[in-house]
Amino acid sequence: MYIPRSFHEQDESELLALIGEHGFATLVTVENDVPCATHLPLLAERDPEGRLLLQGHVARANPQWRAFAQQGEVLAIFTGPHAYISPSVYRLPGVPTWNYAVVHVYGTPSIVEEPAKVLSSLRRLASKYEAGRDNPWSPDDAEAVVRQLLGGIVAFEISVTRLEGKFKLSQNRDPQDYDAVMRFLELGRPRGGEGLVELMGARRPKGDDA
């Protein structure tokens, strides 16, 4: 991923926070020089040794998992908030652009075979997205059905080798233009602006008026 210095986010806690909040990823592999992508939720967790892992599953009918054994690395893309930025907000003439936050995660995949481990992964995934509901659903609520369906999925984990973060949030603009972009987003003119405002608020560039 091309990352200009202004937009390079290297704080691992910030990258993991984005992954945690925007866990629906695009998983990319390459087989015989042909790229393949699957869109799916992934969980980022550390194992007892402290290694960072991505955990998920795909349908067994999805052929992508068969390429895992031949893959040196796979790529998981997590896309955070994003929105169009009009050049009309700048004090001097500019061009249209797009603000966004994205994390690329590279790692080595492996298949998870043990049924107990697969069930544990499903429980944690459900727990994350059921959180806050009055009556959160769990795989244990439909244990017989879930166990019957286990044969139709392939669980996997990705041992993370590196993270890349690009938070393109107008950091290359001066403080006045930066604030103008935030006001533009706060007015709700472009969809997705709310999340960007939160990210930009913590990164306002320092100028003479700061």
CSV table of C-alpha atoms in Angstrom, one decimal, residues 8-132:
chain,number,residue,atom,x,y,z
A,8,HIS,CA,1.3,6.7,8.0
A,9,GLU,CA,-0.3,5.5,11.2
A,10,GLN,CA,2.2,3.3,13.1
A,11,ASP,CA,0.5,3.2,16.6
A,12,GLU,CA,-0.5,-0.5,16.9
A,13,SER,CA,-3.2,0.3,19.5
A,14,GLU,CA,-4.8,2.7,16.9
A,15,LEU,CA,-4.6,0.0,14.2
A,16,LEU,CA,-6.1,-2.7,16.5
A,17,ALA,CA,-8.8,-0.3,17.6
A,18,LEU,CA,-9.9,0.3,14.0
A,19,ILE,CA,-9.9,-3.5,13.4
A,20,GLY,CA,-12.0,-4.0,16.5
A,21,GLU,CA,-14.5,-1.5,15.4
A,22,HIS,CA,-14.6,-2.3,11.7
A,23,GLY,CA,-14.1,-6.0,11.8
A,24,PHE,CA,-15.7,-6.8,8.4
A,25,ALA,CA,-12.7,-7.4,6.3
A,26,THR,CA,-11.6,-8.3,2.7
A,27,LEU,CA,-9.4,-11.4,2.7
A,28,VAL,CA,-7.1,-11.5,-0.4
A,29,THR,CA,-5.1,-14.5,-1.7
A,30,VAL,CA,-3.4,-15.2,-5.0
A,31,GLU,CA,-3.4,-18.5,-6.7
A,32,ASN,CA,-1.8,-19.1,-10.1
A,33,ASP,CA,-1.3,-15.4,-10.5
A,34,VAL,CA,-5.1,-14.8,-10.0
A,35,PRO,CA,-6.3,-12.8,-7.0
A,36,CYS,CA,-9.2,-14.0,-5.0
A,37,ALA,CA,-11.2,-12.1,-2.3
A,38,THR,CA,-13.7,-13.0,0.3
A,39,HIS,CA,-15.6,-10.5,2.5
A,40,LEU,CA,-16.0,-11.7,6.1
A,41,PRO,CA,-15.8,-10.8,9.8
A,42,LEU,CA,-12.4,-11.4,11.4
A,43,LEU,CA,-11.4,-11.3,15.1
A,44,ALA,CA,-8.0,-10.0,16.1
A,45,GLU,CA,-6.7,-11.7,19.3
A,46,ARG,CA,-3.5,-12.6,21.0
A,47,ASP,CA,-2.7,-16.2,21.8
A,48,PRO,CA,-1.1,-17.2,25.2
A,49,GLU,CA,2.4,-16.5,23.7
A,50,GLY,CA,1.4,-13.0,22.7
A,51,ARG,CA,1.2,-13.6,19.0
A,52,LEU,CA,-1.4,-11.5,17.2
A,53,LEU,CA,-3.9,-13.7,15.3
A,54,LEU,CA,-6.8,-13.1,13.0
A,55,GLN,CA,-9.6,-15.7,13.3
A,56,GLY,CA,-12.5,-16.5,11.0
A,57,HIS,CA,-14.2,-19.0,8.9
A,58,VAL,CA,-15.5,-19.4,5.3
A,59,ALA,CA,-18.0,-21.7,3.7
A,60,ARG,CA,-16.4,-25.1,2.8
A,61,ALA,CA,-17.8,-24.5,-0.7
A,62,ASN,CA,-15.6,-21.4,-1.0
A,63,PRO,CA,-12.4,-22.6,-2.8
A,64,GLN,CA,-10.3,-19.9,-1.3
A,65,TRP,CA,-9.4,-21.9,1.8
A,66,ARG,CA,-7.8,-24.6,-0.4
A,67,ALA,CA,-5.1,-22.1,-1.3
A,68,PHE,CA,-4.0,-21.4,2.3
A,69,ALA,CA,-1.5,-24.3,2.3
A,70,GLN,CA,0.3,-22.7,-0.7
A,71,GLN,CA,0.2,-19.1,0.6
A,72,GLY,CA,3.3,-17.5,2.0
A,73,GLU,CA,1.2,-14.6,3.2
A,74,VAL,CA,-2.4,-13.5,2.8
A,75,LEU,CA,-3.7,-10.0,3.1
A,76,ALA,CA,-6.7,-8.8,5.2
A,77,ILE,CA,-8.0,-5.3,4.5
A,78,PHE,CA,-10.0,-3.5,7.2
A,79,THR,CA,-11.7,-0.3,6.0
A,80,GLY,CA,-12.7,2.3,8.6
A,81,PRO,CA,-14.7,5.5,8.1
A,82,HIS,CA,-14.4,7.3,4.8
A,83,ALA,CA,-16.0,10.3,3.1
A,84,TYR,CA,-15.7,12.6,0.1
A,85,ILE,CA,-14.0,16.0,0.8
A,86,SER,CA,-15.1,18.9,-1.4
A,87,PRO,CA,-12.3,21.4,-2.5
A,88,SER,CA,-14.8,24.2,-1.8
A,89,VAL,CA,-13.9,24.0,1.9
A,90,TYR,CA,-10.3,25.2,1.4
A,91,ARG,CA,-9.2,28.8,1.5
A,92,LEU,CA,-7.2,28.4,-1.7
A,93,PRO,CA,-8.2,26.5,-4.8
A,94,GLY,CA,-7.8,22.7,-4.5
A,95,VAL,CA,-9.1,19.5,-5.9
A,96,PRO,CA,-11.6,16.9,-4.7
A,97,THR,CA,-10.3,14.1,-2.5
A,98,TRP,CA,-11.3,11.4,-0.1
A,99,ASN,CA,-10.5,11.0,3.6
A,100,TYR,CA,-10.3,7.5,5.0
A,101,ALA,CA,-8.7,5.1,7.5
A,102,VAL,CA,-7.6,1.6,6.5
A,103,VAL,CA,-5.5,-1.1,7.9
A,104,HIS,CA,-3.7,-3.9,5.9
A,105,VAL,CA,-2.8,-7.0,7.8
A,106,TYR,CA,-0.4,-9.6,6.4
A,107,GLY,CA,0.0,-13.0,7.8
A,108,THR,CA,0.4,-16.7,7.4
A,109,PRO,CA,-2.9,-18.7,7.3
A,110,SER,CA,-3.5,-22.2,8.8
A,111,ILE,CA,-6.7,-24.3,9.0
A,112,VAL,CA,-8.2,-25.0,12.4
A,113,GLU,CA,-9.4,-28.6,12.6
A,114,GLU,CA,-10.3,-29.2,16.3
A,115,PRO,CA,-14.1,-28.9,16.7
A,116,ALA,CA,-13.8,-27.5,20.2
A,117,LYS,CA,-11.5,-24.7,18.9
A,118,VAL,CA,-13.8,-24.0,16.0
A,119,LEU,CA,-16.8,-23.7,18.4
A,120,SER,CA,-14.8,-21.5,20.7
A,121,SER,CA,-14.0,-19.1,17.8
A,122,LEU,CA,-17.7,-19.0,16.9
A,123,ARG,CA,-18.7,-18.2,20.4
A,124,ARG,CA,-16.2,-15.3,20.6
A,125,LEU,CA,-17.4,-13.9,17.2
A,126,ALA,CA,-21.0,-14.1,18.2
A,127,SER,CA,-20.3,-12.6,21.6
A,128,LYS,CA,-18.6,-9.5,20.0
A,129,TYR,CA,-21.5,-8.7,17.7
A,130,GLU,CA,-24.3,-9.7,20.1
A,131,ALA,CA,-22.9,-7.4,22.8
A,132,GLY,CA,-25.3,-4.9,24.1
